[in-house]
Amino acid sequence: MTPLPLFKLEDYLSTREFKAPYMLCASDVETHSMKDILAMADKDCQNLWDELTLDYTEPYGLPLLLEEIAKLYGSDITSENILSFAGAEEGIYCACHALLNSDDHAIVVTPCYQSLESIPSSLCEVSKVQLSHKENWDLDIGKIKAAIRPNTKLLLINYPHNPTGALITREQQKEIAELARQHNLWVFSDEVYRLLELQLEDRLPPFADIYEKALSLGVMSKAFGLAGLRVGWIASKDKDILKSMSDMKHYLSICNSAPSEVLSLITLRNKEKILNRNHGIMRDNIELLDGFFADYESLFEWVRPKGGCIGFPKLKSKTSVYDFAEDLLSEKGVVTLPNTVYDFDGNHFRMGFGRKNMPEALNLMKDFLNSRHNQWEG
């Protein structure tokens, strides 16, 4: 096992996110106050909240919460097929440690949230299958096939994709499942942006529904905008692997926060209301972004995202996107996320469009661009 490297994305944001007034790279949608969530509680949830004691909770998760999470999946996934975690990050860590040893090989689609690459790389050899802006971030499954070795054990994918907002088709998803079945691979499917597709018809079934050796990762942070609850989960038809991950979890969080579990339960019982609000914010904001990138097409290349609340435009300038991001932050208080935190070449940066104040942040970016017009030439 090799030491984990500096987590570049989290390190970058930790010194900026909580000081700047505008997060134009936010990876989640607009949040709710605890008061708002509690106002949605049904009688049973209100009783749970009122009588809640702050003891240890069940390691797999609050049974009622697991039942509610299972409703996000097909009929073959029940509460017994769900293991909860303290956020999605812990789920990635536990899955990789439960599955991989030094003799194994893993494949990861990049760019990606660093954990999906760094954690398996600390345990075994990892091959990258890199997406390309020139190919509209489309996944070439042939590259996955070419990367498979006799000792390949795990494929890590993320759709809807962070940071590009790309999606695969149902046909591609089925092709990946069949390829994995042919080579007896586990598939770790990061689905934290599922339910945030811009077109409902693009929504994929959870990978755990279609493949017996799939692990589907979900979380309250992204689609529901409740990152502060730190509640995530993995769904799988394979209960043995869930038990192995639970054994690893005993060395980490042990169990979830009791208040967070009840607040998550309330949220999931009101998911349609919450998701409808979030989709409304995203639809309004993506229209503004479409207009913005049309107005500044000489400066940016924009592949319109299909899912999630993030995109990964390219700055067409001799100025590095890192310097661009730092200057925008210092002058306007707007945080963007340069591609350097993803160890990805090019001049890309992540933008988020799930927050209510995105229009204000975008106007500040316009002011910044217009004030430095000559700098962007070339």
Tab-separated table of C-alpha atoms in Angstrom:
chain	number	residue	atom	x	y	z
A	1	MET	CA	0.000	0.000	0.000
A	2	THR	CA	1.309	3.460	-0.921
A	3	PRO	CA	0.492	6.687	0.941
A	4	LEU	CA	-2.435	8.708	-0.325
A	5	PRO	CA	-1.382	11.900	-2.134
A	6	LEU	CA	-2.555	15.397	-1.335
A	7	PHE	CA	-6.257	15.681	-2.201
A	8	LYS	CA	-5.817	18.595	-4.596
A	9	LEU	CA	-9.483	19.492	-5.077
A	10	GLU	CA	-10.355	19.524	-1.392
A	11	ASP	CA	-7.106	21.313	-0.531
A	12	TYR	CA	-7.848	24.001	-3.136
A	13	LEU	CA	-11.411	24.556	-1.989
A	14	SER	CA	-10.695	24.430	1.736
A	15	THR	CA	-8.801	27.726	1.586
A	16	ARG	CA	-11.308	29.456	-0.714
A	17	GLU	CA	-14.817	28.021	-0.447
A	18	PHE	CA	-15.656	29.339	3.011
A	19	LYS	CA	-14.180	32.814	2.499
A	20	ALA	CA	-15.523	33.791	-0.914
A	21	PRO	CA	-19.111	34.999	-1.371
A	22	TYR	CA	-19.711	33.092	-4.627
A	23	MET	CA	-19.091	29.433	-5.465
A	24	LEU	CA	-19.419	29.313	-9.239
A	25	CYS	CA	-17.906	25.831	-9.188
A	26	ALA	CA	-20.325	24.363	-6.619
A	27	SER	CA	-20.773	20.647	-7.124
A	28	ASP	CA	-24.145	20.503	-5.374
A	29	VAL	CA	-27.522	22.160	-5.690
A	30	GLU	CA	-29.020	24.804	-3.436
A	31	THR	CA	-29.318	23.544	0.115
A	32	HIS	CA	-32.161	23.777	2.656
A	33	SER	CA	-32.205	24.951	6.223
A	34	MET	CA	-32.891	22.377	8.907
A	35	LYS	CA	-36.091	24.309	9.643
A	36	ASP	CA	-37.223	23.781	6.030
A	37	ILE	CA	-36.572	20.037	6.180
A	38	LEU	CA	-38.310	19.579	9.528
A	39	ALA	CA	-41.350	21.432	8.201
A	40	MET	CA	-41.763	18.594	5.657
A	41	ALA	CA	-41.767	15.840	8.289
A	42	ASP	CA	-44.745	13.503	8.440
A	43	LYS	CA	-46.090	12.416	11.807
A	44	ASP	CA	-43.830	9.370	12.077
A	45	CYS	CA	-40.696	11.354	11.225
A	46	GLN	CA	-41.663	14.145	13.591
A	47	ASN	CA	-42.028	11.613	16.387
A	48	LEU	CA	-38.641	10.128	15.510
A	49	TRP	CA	-37.090	13.574	15.685
A	50	ASP	CA	-38.796	14.603	18.920
A	51	GLU	CA	-37.858	11.365	20.699
A	52	LEU	CA	-34.372	11.071	19.210
A	53	THR	CA	-31.565	10.128	21.558
A	54	LEU	CA	-27.961	10.740	20.631
A	55	ASP	CA	-26.748	7.177	20.980
A	56	TYR	CA	-24.715	5.143	18.502
A	57	THR	CA	-26.777	4.180	15.477
A	58	GLU	CA	-26.981	0.891	13.590
A	59	PRO	CA	-23.812	0.333	11.516
A	60	TYR	CA	-25.719	-0.399	8.301
A	61	GLY	CA	-27.984	2.589	8.864
A	62	LEU	CA	-31.389	3.450	10.288
A	63	PRO	CA	-33.703	0.686	8.994
A	64	LEU	CA	-36.421	3.154	7.943
A	65	LEU	CA	-33.836	5.177	6.037
A	66	LEU	CA	-32.493	2.084	4.271
A	67	GLU	CA	-36.044	1.218	3.219
A	68	GLU	CA	-36.493	4.703	1.775
A	69	ILE	CA	-33.161	4.575	-0.054
A	70	ALA	CA	-34.084	1.187	-1.544
A	71	LYS	CA	-37.079	2.859	-3.237
A	72	LEU	CA	-34.599	4.671	-5.507
A	73	TYR	CA	-33.724	1.277	-7.028
A	74	GLY	CA	-35.544	-1.593	-8.708
A	75	SER	CA	-37.471	-4.349	-6.984
A	76	ASP	CA	-34.393	-6.572	-6.588
A	77	ILE	CA	-32.796	-3.999	-4.267
A	78	THR	CA	-34.257	-4.003	-0.754
A	79	SER	CA	-33.086	-2.413	2.472
A	80	GLU	CA	-30.837	-5.457	2.974
A	81	ASN	CA	-28.931	-4.440	-0.154
A	82	ILE	CA	-28.034	-0.990	1.187
A	83	LEU	CA	-25.091	0.024	3.373
A	84	SER	CA	-24.936	3.630	4.567
A	85	PHE	CA	-21.807	5.712	5.069
A	86	ALA	CA	-20.675	9.066	6.432
A	87	GLY	CA	-20.879	10.663	2.991
A	88	ALA	CA	-19.932	9.240	-0.403
A	89	GLU	CA	-16.210	9.586	0.296
A	90	GLU	CA	-16.281	6.883	2.960
A	91	GLY	CA	-18.147	4.576	0.587
A	92	ILE	CA	-15.405	4.904	-2.040
A	93	TYR	CA	-12.741	4.191	0.549
A	94	CYS	CA	-14.483	1.144	2.010
A	95	ALA	CA	-15.318	-0.356	-1.382
A	96	CYS	CA	-11.758	-0.100	-2.685
A	97	HIS	CA	-10.280	-1.511	0.508
A	98	ALA	CA	-12.782	-4.353	0.571
A	99	LEU	CA	-12.109	-5.311	-3.051
A	100	LEU	CA	-8.493	-4.582	-3.927
A	101	ASN	CA	-5.068	-5.904	-2.940
A	102	SER	CA	-1.600	-5.346	-4.346
A	103	ASP	CA	-1.913	-8.121	-6.951
A	104	ASP	CA	-5.008	-6.613	-8.534
A	105	HIS	CA	-5.507	-4.087	-11.296
A	106	ALA	CA	-8.234	-1.438	-11.594
A	107	ILE	CA	-9.471	0.835	-14.375
A	108	VAL	CA	-10.854	4.326	-13.787
A	109	VAL	CA	-12.469	6.798	-16.186
A	110	THR	CA	-10.872	10.250	-15.852
A	111	PRO	CA	-11.051	13.143	-15.164
A	112	CYS	CA	-12.768	12.229	-11.923
A	113	TYR	CA	-13.229	13.064	-8.277
A	114	GLN	CA	-9.764	12.274	-6.977
A	115	SER	CA	-10.828	9.506	-4.568
A	116	LEU	CA	-11.957	7.348	-7.473
A	117	GLU	CA	-8.370	7.284	-8.723
A	118	SER	CA	-6.144	7.906	-5.694
A	119	ILE	CA	-7.653	5.319	-3.363
A	120	PRO	CA	-7.396	2.351	-5.756
A	121	SER	CA	-3.944	3.609	-6.833
A	122	SER	CA	-2.792	3.365	-3.217
A	123	LEU	CA	-3.764	-0.308	-3.222
A	124	CYS	CA	-2.851	-1.634	-6.680
A	125	GLU	CA	-1.932	-0.637	-10.213
A	126	VAL	CA	-4.524	1.532	-11.966
A	127	SER	CA	-5.062	2.326	-15.658
A	128	LYS	CA	-6.821	5.513	-16.751
A	129	VAL	CA	-9.361	5.776	-19.549
A	130	GLN	CA	-9.381	9.482	-20.277
A	131	LEU	CA	-12.299	11.426	-21.710
A	132	SER	CA	-11.637	14.154	-24.267
A	133	HIS	CA	-13.234	17.548	-24.786
A	134	LYS	CA	-12.595	17.122	-28.515
A	135	GLU	CA	-14.894	14.077	-28.415
A	136	ASN	CA	-17.575	15.924	-26.406
A	137	TRP	CA	-16.557	13.893	-23.340
A	138	ASP	CA	-18.035	10.745	-24.909
A	139	LEU	CA	-16.837	7.448	-23.418
A	140	ASP	CA	-15.007	5.090	-25.766
A	141	ILE	CA	-15.782	1.650	-24.341
A	142	GLY	CA	-13.156	0.199	-26.640
A	143	LYS	CA	-10.543	1.930	-24.465
A	144	ILE	CA	-11.924	0.180	-21.397
A	145	LYS	CA	-11.797	-3.135	-23.217
A	146	ALA	CA	-8.203	-2.505	-24.268
A	147	ALA	CA	-7.183	-1.696	-20.674
A	148	ILE	CA	-8.470	-4.968	-19.202
A	149	ARG	CA	-5.785	-7.374	-17.988
A	150	PRO	CA	-5.989	-10.921	-16.591
A	151	ASN	CA	-5.764	-9.471	-13.054
A	152	THR	CA	-8.214	-6.601	-13.568
A	153	LYS	CA	-10.732	-6.706	-10.756
A	154	LEU	CA	-12.483	-3.346	-10.638
A	155	LEU	CA	-13.801	-0.729	-13.050
A	156	LEU	CA	-14.675	2.687	-11.580
A	157	ILE	CA	-17.064	4.926	-13.503
A	158	ASN	CA	-19.076	8.057	-12.709
A	159	TYR	CA	-22.278	9.011	-14.534
A	160	PRO	CA	-23.662	11.641	-14.636
A	161	HIS	CA	-20.036	12.665	-14.803
A	162	ASN	CA	-18.106	15.023	-12.568
A	163	PRO	CA	-16.723	17.432	-13.749
A	164	THR	CA	-18.062	17.393	-17.332
A	165	GLY	CA	-21.776	16.650	-16.878
A	166	ALA	CA	-21.508	13.956	-19.562
A	167	LEU	CA	-23.746	10.893	-19.692
A	168	ILE	CA	-23.526	7.505	-21.334
A	169	THR	CA	-26.489	5.973	-23.134
A	170	ARG	CA	-28.462	2.956	-21.963
A	171	GLU	CA	-26.850	0.966	-24.733
A	172	GLN	CA	-23.387	1.936	-23.497
A	173	GLN	CA	-24.358	1.066	-19.939
A	174	LYS	CA	-25.511	-2.383	-21.058
A	175	GLU	CA	-22.298	-2.821	-23.047
A	176	ILE	CA	-20.209	-2.003	-19.965
A	177	ALA	CA	-22.218	-4.466	-17.884
A	178	GLU	CA	-21.740	-7.216	-20.442
A	179	LEU	CA	-18.022	-6.483	-20.729
A	180	ALA	CA	-17.692	-6.636	-16.945
A	181	ARG	CA	-19.640	-9.891	-16.810
A	182	GLN	CA	-17.451	-11.398	-19.514
A	183	HIS	CA	-14.289	-10.571	-17.533
A	184	ASN	CA	-15.767	-11.103	-14.048
A	185	LEU	CA	-15.139	-7.482	-13.026
A	186	TRP	CA	-16.652	-5.502	-10.211
A	187	VAL	CA	-18.118	-2.177	-11.331
A	188	PHE	CA	-18.051	0.734	-8.919
A	189	SER	CA	-20.625	3.159	-10.294
A	190	ASP	CA	-20.496	6.621	-8.736
A	191	GLU	CA	-24.089	7.818	-9.189
A	192	VAL	CA	-24.103	10.792	-6.845
A	193	TYR	CA	-25.511	13.006	-9.642
A	194	ARG	CA	-28.244	10.595	-10.623
A	195	LEU	CA	-31.697	12.284	-10.484
A	196	LEU	CA	-30.163	15.540	-11.797
A	197	GLU	CA	-30.420	14.714	-15.498
A	198	LEU	CA	-31.441	17.736	-17.578
A	199	GLN	CA	-33.698	15.501	-19.684
A	200	LEU	CA	-35.636	12.787	-17.873
A	201	GLU	CA	-35.307	10.417	-20.809
A	202	ASP	CA	-31.514	10.436	-20.338
A	203	ARG	CA	-31.729	8.983	-16.823
A	204	LEU	CA	-29.996	5.630	-16.534
A	205	PRO	CA	-31.069	2.804	-14.255
A	206	PRO	CA	-28.746	2.343	-11.289
A	207	PHE	CA	-25.904	-0.015	-12.195
A	208	ALA	CA	-26.796	-2.177	-9.188
A	209	ASP	CA	-30.122	-2.910	-10.885
A	210	ILE	CA	-28.594	-4.312	-14.058
A	211	TYR	CA	-25.398	-6.069	-12.953
A	212	GLU	CA	-24.879	-8.549	-10.146
A	213	LYS	CA	-21.330	-7.346	-9.316
A	214	ALA	CA	-22.082	-3.623	-9.337
A	215	LEU	CA	-21.814	-1.159	-6.481
A	216	SER	CA	-23.991	1.936	-6.926
A	217	LEU	CA	-22.900	4.947	-4.879
A	218	GLY	CA	-25.462	7.543	-3.776
A	219	VAL	CA	-25.429	10.501	-1.393
A	220	MET	CA	-27.628	13.224	0.075
A	221	SER	CA	-25.105	15.909	-0.936
A	222	LYS	CA	-25.634	16.461	-4.654
A	223	ALA	CA	-29.164	15.915	-5.974
A	224	PHE	CA	-30.738	16.799	-2.626
A	225	GLY	CA	-28.349	19.614	-1.705
A	226	LEU	CA	-27.749	18.376	1.839
A	227	ALA	CA	-23.983	17.906	1.976
A	228	GLY	CA	-23.865	18.862	5.659
A	229	LEU	CA	-25.760	15.720	6.638
A	230	ARG	CA	-22.803	13.549	5.557
A	231	VAL	CA	-25.020	10.617	4.589
A	232	GLY	CA	-24.194	8.396	1.632
A	233	TRP	CA	-24.774	4.761	0.706
A	234	ILE	CA	-23.864	1.897	-1.588
A	235	ALA	CA	-26.445	-0.417	-3.126
A	236	SER	CA	-25.484	-3.890	-4.317
A	237	LYS	CA	-27.131	-7.232	-4.961
A	238	ASP	CA	-24.077	-8.879	-3.393
A	239	LYS	CA	-24.608	-8.889	0.382
A	240	ASP	CA	-21.202	-10.429	1.040
A	241	ILE	CA	-19.384	-7.418	-0.360
A	242	LEU	CA	-21.596	-5.129	1.704
A	243	LYS	CA	-20.545	-7.074	4.795
A	244	SER	CA	-16.877	-6.667	3.844
A	245	MET	CA	-17.369	-2.929	3.426
A	246	SER	CA	-19.177	-2.759	6.758
A	247	ASP	CA	-16.181	-4.455	8.381
A	248	MET	CA	-13.963	-1.717	6.936
A	249	LYS	CA	-16.407	0.966	8.087
A	250	HIS	CA	-15.870	-0.214	11.679
A	251	TYR	CA	-12.403	1.354	11.439
A	252	LEU	CA	-13.801	4.658	10.156
A	253	SER	CA	-17.104	6.284	11.131
A	254	ILE	CA	-18.582	3.089	12.666
A	255	CYS	CA	-22.066	4.541	12.180
A	256	ASN	CA	-23.881	7.616	10.930
A	257	SER	CA	-25.045	10.670	12.854
A	258	ALA	CA	-28.483	9.999	14.368
A	259	PRO	CA	-29.931	13.466	13.532
A	260	SER	CA	-28.580	13.255	9.984
A	261	GLU	CA	-30.328	9.936	9.409
A	262	VAL	CA	-33.716	11.309	10.448
A	263	LEU	CA	-33.262	14.453	8.345
A	264	SER	CA	-32.285	12.251	5.381
A	265	LEU	CA	-35.395	10.134	5.902
A	266	ILE	CA	-37.615	13.239	5.864
A	267	THR	CA	-35.899	14.455	2.706
A	268	LEU	CA	-36.307	11.189	0.824
A	269	ARG	CA	-39.978	11.000	1.758
A	270	ASN	CA	-40.322	14.416	0.122
A	271	LYS	CA	-37.943	13.772	-2.752
A	272	GLU	CA	-40.288	14.793	-5.568
A	273	LYS	CA	-40.899	18.221	-4.059
A	274	ILE	CA	-37.215	18.794	-3.403
A	275	LEU	CA	-36.049	17.510	-6.784
A	276	ASN	CA	-38.655	19.600	-8.628
A	277	ARG	CA	-37.312	22.727	-6.943
A	278	ASN	CA	-33.734	21.770	-7.737
A	279	HIS	CA	-34.489	21.039	-11.390
A	280	GLY	CA	-36.155	24.429	-11.673
A	281	ILE	CA	-33.010	26.165	-10.437
A	282	MET	CA	-30.860	24.146	-12.816
A	283	ARG	CA	-33.071	24.791	-15.846
A	284	ASP	CA	-33.056	28.542	-15.277
A	285	ASN	CA	-29.300	28.615	-14.720
A	286	ILE	CA	-28.339	26.437	-17.684
A	287	GLU	CA	-30.229	28.812	-19.976
A	288	LEU	CA	-28.135	31.672	-18.609
A	289	LEU	CA	-24.972	29.665	-19.173
A	290	ASP	CA	-26.020	28.864	-22.751
A	291	GLY	CA	-26.402	32.596	-23.400
A	292	PHE	CA	-23.148	33.417	-21.645
A	293	PHE	CA	-21.100	30.946	-23.670
A	294	ALA	CA	-22.771	32.099	-26.897
A	295	ASP	CA	-21.770	35.687	-26.077
A	296	TYR	CA	-18.198	34.685	-25.229
A	297	GLU	CA	-17.656	31.919	-27.773
A	298	SER	CA	-14.347	33.445	-28.838
A	299	LEU	CA	-13.051	32.911	-25.306
A	300	PHE	CA	-14.594	29.600	-24.213
A	301	GLU	CA	-15.385	26.162	-25.585
A	302	TRP	CA	-18.524	24.734	-23.974
A	303	VAL	CA	-19.826	21.196	-24.164
A	304	ARG	CA	-23.308	21.462	-22.688
A	305	PRO	CA	-23.733	19.020	-19.775
A	306	LYS	CA	-26.493	16.420	-19.844
A	307	GLY	CA	-26.621	15.507	-16.176
A	308	GLY	CA	-25.549	16.820	-12.827
A	309	CYS	CA	-25.219	20.503	-12.000
A	310	ILE	CA	-21.666	20.976	-13.281
A	311	GLY	CA	-19.848	21.575	-16.548
A	312	PHE	CA	-16.200	21.762	-17.641
A	313	PRO	CA	-15.647	24.584	-20.164
A	314	LYS	CA	-12.285	25.387	-21.722
A	315	LEU	CA	-10.631	28.802	-21.591
A	316	LYS	CA	-9.257	29.597	-25.066
A	317	SER	CA	-6.465	31.919	-23.993
A	318	LYS	CA	-2.719	31.973	-23.479
A	319	THR	CA	-3.540	32.798	-19.855
A	320	SER	CA	-3.513	29.682	-17.690
A	321	VAL	CA	-6.875	28.749	-16.258
A	322	TYR	CA	-5.303	28.592	-12.788
A	323	ASP	CA	-4.282	32.251	-13.026
A	324	PHE	CA	-7.685	33.074	-14.485
A	325	ALA	CA	-9.395	31.436	-11.497
A	326	GLU	CA	-7.150	33.138	-8.945
A	327	ASP	CA	-7.632	36.582	-10.499
A	328	LEU	CA	-11.404	36.116	-10.698
A	329	LEU	CA	-11.449	35.157	-7.043
A	330	SER	CA	-9.290	38.034	-5.841
A	331	GLU	CA	-11.097	40.676	-7.893
A	332	LYS	CA	-14.713	39.498	-7.745
A	333	GLY	CA	-14.934	36.941	-4.927
A	334	VAL	CA	-16.001	34.194	-7.346
A	335	VAL	CA	-14.548	30.687	-6.978
A	336	THR	CA	-14.066	28.465	-10.023
A	337	LEU	CA	-12.133	25.203	-10.100
A	338	PRO	CA	-9.161	24.855	-12.493
A	339	ASN	CA	-8.378	21.552	-14.178
A	340	THR	CA	-5.083	21.296	-12.286
A	341	VAL	CA	-6.957	19.919	-9.261
A	342	TYR	CA	-8.031	16.997	-11.459
A	343	ASP	CA	-4.502	16.353	-12.813
A	344	PHE	CA	-6.063	16.931	-16.208
A	345	ASP	CA	-4.277	18.653	-19.081
A	346	GLY	CA	-5.791	21.574	-20.926
A	347	ASN	CA	-7.279	24.861	-19.794
A	348	HIS	CA	-10.589	23.711	-18.357
A	349	PHE	CA	-12.413	24.774	-15.226
A	350	ARG	CA	-15.488	23.466	-13.435
A	351	MET	CA	-18.618	25.575	-13.243
A	352	GLY	CA	-21.669	24.728	-11.155
A	353	PHE	CA	-25.212	25.796	-11.934
A	354	GLY	CA	-27.237	24.397	-9.065
A	355	ARG	CA	-27.122	27.414	-6.741
A	356	LYS	CA	-29.648	30.253	-6.624
A	357	ASN	CA	-26.950	32.929	-6.666
A	358	MET	CA	-25.317	31.640	-9.856
A	359	PRO	CA	-26.759	34.532	-11.926
A	360	GLU	CA	-25.024	37.053	-9.640
A	361	ALA	CA	-21.737	35.153	-9.854
A	362	LEU	CA	-22.035	34.938	-13.639
A	363	ASN	CA	-22.576	38.693	-13.901
A	364	LEU	CA	-19.450	39.267	-11.850
A	365	MET	CA	-17.539	36.989	-14.210
A	366	LYS	CA	-18.835	39.039	-17.147
A	367	ASP	CA	-17.611	42.233	-15.481
A	368	PHE	CA	-14.239	40.600	-14.911
A	369	LEU	CA	-13.946	39.452	-18.527
A	370	ASN	CA	-15.024	42.784	-19.952
A	371	SER	CA	-12.591	44.722	-17.782
A	372	ARG	CA	-9.683	42.652	-19.096
A	373	HIS	CA	-10.733	42.281	-22.715
A	374	ASN	CA	-7.240	42.682	-24.189
A	375	GLN	CA	-5.733	40.107	-21.843
A	376	TRP	CA	-7.777	37.245	-23.294
A	377	GLU	CA	-6.660	37.685	-26.900
A	378	GLY	CA	-4.353	35.036	-28.274
